Amino acid sequence: MYAERASRLTGAVVWTNTPSGSGPGRVLPDGCMDLLWYDGRLLVAGPDTRAYVTEGGGGSWAGVRFYPGTAPALLGVPADALRDRRVELTDLWPASRARRLAARVNAAADPATGLEEAALSRAAETGPPDPLLGRVVAALDAGRPVAATADALGIGARRLHRRSLAAFGYGPKTLARVLRLQRALALARDGTPLAETATRTGYADQAHLARDVRELAGATPLELLRGQAAGLAPG
């Protein structure tokens, strides 16, 4: 069963999950990165460009999901180095440092609380994220074109692309697609018909929506809505 709550760290959520089935799961792209705990180990999930299919099996997971653009400063690694990857924290940090953090998380009342405390400590050390990144996400999530977003921010399209790679793991056009996917699925899950969902989220038509969902999520909209493509956690 999956559950999440808002984190005390701004721009993050804390979640736990104990998969109920033995089959594979599916995590949809959302522009976020996660610090994960599983079986006493710490891992990092990078930003996805397509659905990440998990292996079947039991066991409990916990994680902190970071708002797009906020994790690289906390983890000390550019997002594009982790695109479509899940890696052990020991692959990113010196082994002794990663082991100390894992020991701290494992000693907490529960892994989710330990992860949140670790994220809060890192945020206090690194300071707040660049506010420009939040403005990029807000503009693209509102459906603003990439060129118009770059002009409005006064940084130019090439610089926006470079900043986006390091902060989000991919260029602004891909980020815009991922954010649009999440907007569309949220509307559809609330009962909005797919044709209306497509119109309201900037797709040319329902067929365009269906193609984009299949490319990014690896399933049709109806399969996702009917729960035929079950997920380890929401995207």
mmCIF file of C-alpha atoms in Angstrom:
data_model
loop_
_atom_site.group_PDB
_atom_site.id
_atom_site.type_symbol
_atom_site.label_atom_id
_atom_site.label_comp_id
_atom_site.label_asym_id
_atom_site.label_seq_id
_atom_site.Cartn_x
_atom_site.Cartn_y
_atom_site.Cartn_z
ATOM 1 C CA MET A 1 0.000 0.000 0.000
ATOM 2 C CA TYR A 2 1.256 3.456 -0.923
ATOM 3 C CA ALA A 3 0.904 6.534 1.301
ATOM 4 C CA GLU A 4 2.454 9.984 1.191
ATOM 5 C CA ARG A 5 2.432 13.209 3.164
ATOM 6 C CA ALA A 6 3.828 16.680 2.764
ATOM 7 C CA SER A 7 7.364 17.009 4.061
ATOM 8 C CA ARG A 8 8.600 19.625 6.478
ATOM 9 C CA LEU A 9 11.097 20.355 3.700
ATOM 10 C CA THR A 10 9.446 22.767 1.289
ATOM 11 C CA GLY A 11 8.908 21.263 -2.139
ATOM 12 C CA ALA A 12 9.088 17.625 -1.078
ATOM 13 C CA VAL A 13 6.830 14.787 -0.043
ATOM 14 C CA VAL A 14 7.571 11.793 2.158
ATOM 15 C CA TRP A 15 6.156 8.447 1.079
ATOM 16 C CA THR A 16 6.076 4.805 2.052
ATOM 17 C CA ASN A 17 5.076 1.791 0.020
ATOM 18 C CA THR A 18 4.630 -1.901 0.630
ATOM 19 C CA PRO A 19 3.651 -3.478 -2.703
ATOM 20 C CA SER A 20 0.691 -5.804 -2.350
ATOM 21 C CA GLY A 21 1.402 -7.935 -5.420
ATOM 22 C CA SER A 22 4.339 -9.941 -6.680
ATOM 23 C CA GLY A 23 4.276 -8.601 -10.247
ATOM 24 C CA PRO A 24 6.211 -5.670 -11.661
ATOM 25 C CA GLY A 25 5.202 -2.097 -10.893
ATOM 26 C CA ARG A 26 5.341 1.093 -12.900
ATOM 27 C CA VAL A 27 6.570 4.548 -11.880
ATOM 28 C CA LEU A 28 5.593 7.342 -14.256
ATOM 29 C CA PRO A 29 7.801 10.311 -15.209
ATOM 30 C CA ASP A 30 7.112 13.407 -13.122
ATOM 31 C CA GLY A 31 10.308 15.484 -13.269
ATOM 32 C CA CYS A 32 11.155 14.605 -9.669
ATOM 33 C CA MET A 33 14.053 12.805 -8.012
ATOM 34 C CA ASP A 34 13.825 10.596 -4.920
ATOM 35 C CA LEU A 35 16.057 9.598 -2.051
ATOM 36 C CA LEU A 36 15.019 6.014 -1.316
ATOM 37 C CA TRP A 37 15.349 3.541 1.521
ATOM 38 C CA TYR A 38 15.002 -0.193 0.964
ATOM 39 C CA ASP A 39 16.167 -3.025 3.193
ATOM 40 C CA GLY A 40 18.556 -0.741 5.077
ATOM 41 C CA ARG A 41 20.142 0.692 1.920
ATOM 42 C CA LEU A 42 19.926 4.201 0.478
ATOM 43 C CA LEU A 43 19.414 4.749 -3.243
ATOM 44 C CA VAL A 44 18.697 7.694 -5.510
ATOM 45 C CA ALA A 45 16.117 7.653 -8.287
ATOM 46 C CA GLY A 46 16.935 10.054 -11.080
ATOM 47 C CA PRO A 47 14.443 11.890 -13.296
ATOM 48 C CA ASP A 48 12.672 9.612 -15.748
ATOM 49 C CA THR A 49 11.954 10.161 -19.431
ATOM 50 C CA ARG A 50 9.762 7.056 -19.583
ATOM 51 C CA ALA A 51 7.974 4.731 -17.200
ATOM 52 C CA TYR A 52 10.295 2.893 -14.851
ATOM 53 C CA VAL A 53 9.202 -0.722 -14.464
ATOM 54 C CA THR A 54 10.102 -2.160 -11.094
ATOM 55 C CA GLU A 55 10.879 -5.758 -10.319
ATOM 56 C CA GLY A 56 8.271 -7.764 -8.517
ATOM 57 C CA GLY A 57 8.837 -8.782 -4.943
ATOM 58 C CA GLY A 58 7.985 -7.884 -1.396
ATOM 59 C CA GLY A 59 9.541 -5.535 1.072
ATOM 60 C CA SER A 60 8.817 -2.033 2.235
ATOM 61 C CA TRP A 61 10.097 1.134 0.640
ATOM 62 C CA ALA A 62 10.335 4.709 1.911
ATOM 63 C CA GLY A 63 11.358 7.838 0.117
ATOM 64 C CA VAL A 64 11.540 11.593 -0.081
ATOM 65 C CA ARG A 65 10.433 12.904 -3.452
ATOM 66 C CA PHE A 66 11.979 16.259 -4.354
ATOM 67 C CA TYR A 67 10.237 18.877 -6.462
ATOM 68 C CA PRO A 68 11.797 19.232 -9.951
ATOM 69 C CA GLY A 69 15.128 21.027 -9.812
ATOM 70 C CA THR A 70 15.699 20.821 -6.047
ATOM 71 C CA ALA A 71 17.536 17.502 -5.574
ATOM 72 C CA PRO A 72 20.831 18.162 -7.445
ATOM 73 C CA ALA A 73 22.007 20.782 -4.948
ATOM 74 C CA LEU A 74 21.123 18.510 -2.011
ATOM 75 C CA LEU A 75 22.808 15.467 -3.489
ATOM 76 C CA GLY A 76 25.745 17.261 -5.095
ATOM 77 C CA VAL A 77 25.244 15.669 -8.522
ATOM 78 C CA PRO A 78 23.689 17.062 -11.726
ATOM 79 C CA ALA A 79 20.323 15.575 -12.562
ATOM 80 C CA ASP A 80 21.294 14.503 -16.081
ATOM 81 C CA ALA A 81 23.936 12.175 -14.619
ATOM 82 C CA LEU A 82 21.068 10.197 -13.077
ATOM 83 C CA ARG A 83 18.536 10.389 -15.880
ATOM 84 C CA ASP A 84 16.520 7.128 -16.102
ATOM 85 C CA ARG A 85 18.714 5.533 -13.417
ATOM 86 C CA ARG A 86 18.441 4.125 -9.889
ATOM 87 C CA VAL A 87 21.798 4.046 -8.123
ATOM 88 C CA GLU A 88 23.167 3.329 -4.668
ATOM 89 C CA LEU A 89 24.075 6.447 -2.716
ATOM 90 C CA THR A 90 27.546 4.920 -2.284
ATOM 91 C CA ASP A 91 28.007 5.336 -6.053
ATOM 92 C CA LEU A 92 27.539 9.104 -5.676
ATOM 93 C CA TRP A 93 29.133 9.913 -2.333
ATOM 94 C CA PRO A 94 32.283 8.719 -0.564
ATOM 95 C CA ALA A 95 31.450 5.340 0.942
ATOM 96 C CA SER A 96 32.050 6.445 4.542
ATOM 97 C CA ARG A 97 29.754 9.435 4.181
ATOM 98 C CA ALA A 98 26.995 7.375 2.572
ATOM 99 C CA ARG A 99 27.288 4.708 5.289
ATOM 100 C CA ARG A 100 26.972 7.320 8.039
ATOM 101 C CA LEU A 101 23.782 8.651 6.493
ATOM 102 C CA ALA A 102 22.377 5.144 6.069
ATOM 103 C CA ALA A 103 23.145 4.379 9.712
ATOM 104 C CA ARG A 104 21.367 7.567 10.767
ATOM 105 C CA VAL A 105 18.291 6.704 8.731
ATOM 106 C CA ASN A 106 18.249 3.123 10.017
ATOM 107 C CA ALA A 107 18.494 4.352 13.614
ATOM 108 C CA ALA A 108 15.455 6.624 13.252
ATOM 109 C CA ALA A 109 12.010 5.742 14.541
ATOM 110 C CA ASP A 110 11.123 4.736 10.995
ATOM 111 C CA PRO A 111 12.919 5.036 7.644
ATOM 112 C CA ALA A 112 10.609 7.724 6.260
ATOM 113 C CA THR A 113 11.256 9.979 9.251
ATOM 114 C CA GLY A 114 14.979 9.293 9.007
ATOM 115 C CA LEU A 115 15.034 10.233 5.331
ATOM 116 C CA GLU A 116 13.125 13.434 5.992
ATOM 117 C CA GLU A 117 15.517 14.428 8.780
ATOM 118 C CA ALA A 118 18.467 13.747 6.483
ATOM 119 C CA ALA A 119 16.938 15.884 3.735
ATOM 120 C CA LEU A 120 16.289 18.730 6.168
ATOM 121 C CA SER A 121 19.894 18.600 7.362
ATOM 122 C CA ARG A 122 21.235 18.676 3.815
ATOM 123 C CA ALA A 123 18.967 21.596 2.945
ATOM 124 C CA ALA A 124 20.268 23.545 5.937
ATOM 125 C CA GLU A 125 23.816 22.979 4.675
ATOM 126 C CA THR A 126 23.213 23.793 1.019
ATOM 127 C CA GLY A 127 20.690 26.627 1.318
ATOM 128 C CA PRO A 128 17.508 27.223 -0.705
ATOM 129 C CA PRO A 129 17.264 26.169 -4.363
ATOM 130 C CA ASP A 130 17.749 28.699 -7.144
ATOM 131 C CA PRO A 131 14.388 30.520 -7.434
ATOM 132 C CA LEU A 132 14.830 30.672 -11.207
ATOM 133 C CA LEU A 133 14.292 26.920 -11.386
ATOM 134 C CA GLY A 134 10.919 27.195 -9.682
ATOM 135 C CA ARG A 135 9.911 29.880 -12.164
ATOM 136 C CA VAL A 136 10.871 27.594 -15.063
ATOM 137 C CA VAL A 137 8.755 24.766 -13.674
ATOM 138 C CA ALA A 138 5.802 27.062 -12.990
ATOM 139 C CA ALA A 139 5.876 28.498 -16.507
ATOM 140 C CA LEU A 140 6.158 25.131 -18.247
ATOM 141 C CA ASP A 141 3.557 23.554 -15.979
ATOM 142 C CA ALA A 142 1.181 26.350 -16.961
ATOM 143 C CA GLY A 143 1.662 25.372 -20.604
ATOM 144 C CA ARG A 144 3.862 28.295 -21.570
ATOM 145 C CA PRO A 145 6.047 27.626 -24.655
ATOM 146 C CA VAL A 146 9.737 27.037 -24.035
ATOM 147 C CA ALA A 147 10.863 30.008 -26.136
ATOM 148 C CA ALA A 148 8.443 32.328 -24.339
ATOM 149 C CA THR A 149 9.628 30.999 -20.985
ATOM 150 C CA ALA A 150 13.261 31.683 -21.857
ATOM 151 C CA ASP A 151 12.399 35.193 -23.045
ATOM 152 C CA ALA A 152 10.369 35.962 -19.942
ATOM 153 C CA LEU A 153 13.220 34.849 -17.693
ATOM 154 C CA GLY A 154 15.776 36.757 -19.747
ATOM 155 C CA ILE A 155 18.224 33.863 -20.026
ATOM 156 C CA GLY A 156 17.933 32.771 -23.654
ATOM 157 C CA ALA A 157 16.951 29.359 -25.041
ATOM 158 C CA ARG A 158 20.477 27.848 -25.019
ATOM 159 C CA ARG A 159 21.183 28.837 -21.441
ATOM 160 C CA LEU A 160 17.759 27.582 -20.387
ATOM 161 C CA HIS A 161 18.548 24.237 -21.984
ATOM 162 C CA ARG A 162 21.906 23.961 -20.194
ATOM 163 C CA ARG A 163 20.402 24.928 -16.846
ATOM 164 C CA SER A 164 17.571 22.475 -17.370
ATOM 165 C CA LEU A 165 19.891 19.539 -18.055
ATOM 166 C CA ALA A 166 21.716 20.028 -14.770
ATOM 167 C CA ALA A 167 18.623 20.860 -12.720
ATOM 168 C CA PHE A 168 15.922 18.633 -14.190
ATOM 169 C CA GLY A 169 17.859 15.949 -16.030
ATOM 170 C CA TYR A 170 16.616 16.881 -19.489
ATOM 171 C CA GLY A 171 15.809 19.885 -21.624
ATOM 172 C CA PRO A 172 12.811 22.133 -21.066
ATOM 173 C CA LYS A 173 10.803 20.570 -23.915
ATOM 174 C CA THR A 174 10.991 17.138 -22.287
ATOM 175 C CA LEU A 175 10.191 18.624 -18.892
ATOM 176 C CA ALA A 176 7.152 20.346 -20.412
ATOM 177 C CA ARG A 177 5.964 17.010 -21.868
ATOM 178 C CA VAL A 178 6.373 15.262 -18.524
ATOM 179 C CA LEU A 179 4.529 17.992 -16.630
ATOM 180 C CA ARG A 180 1.731 17.974 -19.213
ATOM 181 C CA LEU A 181 1.407 14.204 -18.812
ATOM 182 C CA GLN A 182 0.951 14.615 -15.074
ATOM 183 C CA ARG A 183 -1.638 17.394 -15.540
ATOM 184 C CA ALA A 184 -3.590 15.248 -17.986
ATOM 185 C CA LEU A 185 -3.582 12.181 -15.761
ATOM 186 C CA ALA A 186 -4.701 14.248 -12.762
ATOM 187 C CA LEU A 187 -7.662 15.584 -14.731
ATOM 188 C CA ALA A 188 -8.579 12.172 -16.113
ATOM 189 C CA ARG A 189 -8.390 10.557 -12.677
ATOM 190 C CA ASP A 190 -10.815 13.195 -11.417
ATOM 191 C CA GLY A 191 -13.326 12.056 -14.040
ATOM 192 C CA THR A 192 -12.705 14.538 -16.858
ATOM 193 C CA PRO A 193 -13.407 12.852 -20.231
ATOM 194 C CA LEU A 194 -10.259 12.179 -22.229
ATOM 195 C CA ALA A 195 -11.264 14.439 -25.135
ATOM 196 C CA GLU A 196 -11.796 17.349 -22.735
ATOM 197 C CA THR A 197 -8.607 16.461 -20.861
ATOM 198 C CA ALA A 198 -6.651 16.670 -24.110
ATOM 199 C CA THR A 199 -8.077 20.109 -24.922
ATOM 200 C CA ARG A 200 -7.511 21.519 -21.448
ATOM 201 C CA THR A 201 -3.898 20.342 -21.226
ATOM 202 C CA GLY A 202 -2.716 21.510 -24.644
ATOM 203 C CA TYR A 203 -2.816 18.356 -26.753
ATOM 204 C CA ALA A 204 -3.988 18.644 -30.355
ATOM 205 C CA ASP A 205 -6.685 16.052 -29.733
ATOM 206 C CA GLN A 206 -7.426 12.848 -27.836
ATOM 207 C CA ALA A 207 -5.303 10.780 -30.219
ATOM 208 C CA HIS A 208 -2.316 13.044 -29.514
ATOM 209 C CA LEU A 209 -2.888 12.588 -25.787
ATOM 210 C CA ALA A 210 -3.036 8.807 -26.182
ATOM 211 C CA ARG A 211 0.211 8.711 -28.180
ATOM 212 C CA ASP A 212 2.064 10.855 -25.677
ATOM 213 C CA VAL A 213 0.829 8.836 -22.716
ATOM 214 C CA ARG A 214 1.874 5.577 -24.366
ATOM 215 C CA GLU A 215 5.342 6.945 -25.192
ATOM 216 C CA LEU A 216 5.980 8.313 -21.711
ATOM 217 C CA ALA A 217 4.029 5.881 -19.542
ATOM 218 C CA GLY A 218 4.217 2.677 -21.559
ATOM 219 C CA ALA A 219 0.463 2.155 -21.323
ATOM 220 C CA THR A 220 -2.728 3.650 -22.709
ATOM 221 C CA PRO A 221 -4.692 6.251 -20.722
ATOM 222 C CA LEU A 222 -7.473 3.739 -20.119
ATOM 223 C CA GLU A 223 -5.037 1.119 -18.841
ATOM 224 C CA LEU A 224 -3.634 3.606 -16.367
ATOM 225 C CA LEU A 225 -7.072 4.758 -15.262
ATOM 226 C CA ARG A 226 -8.317 1.205 -14.838
ATOM 227 C CA GLY A 227 -5.302 0.247 -12.813
ATOM 228 C CA GLN A 228 -4.051 -2.293 -15.343
ATOM 229 C CA ALA A 229 -0.617 -0.695 -15.186
ATOM 230 C CA ALA A 230 -0.184 -0.729 -11.433
ATOM 231 C CA GLY A 231 2.538 1.507 -9.996
ATOM 232 C CA LEU A 232 5.009 1.181 -7.161
ATOM 233 C CA ALA A 233 4.263 4.829 -6.504
ATOM 234 C CA PRO A 234 2.542 7.615 -8.374
ATOM 235 C CA GLY A 235 4.644 9.554 -10.816
#
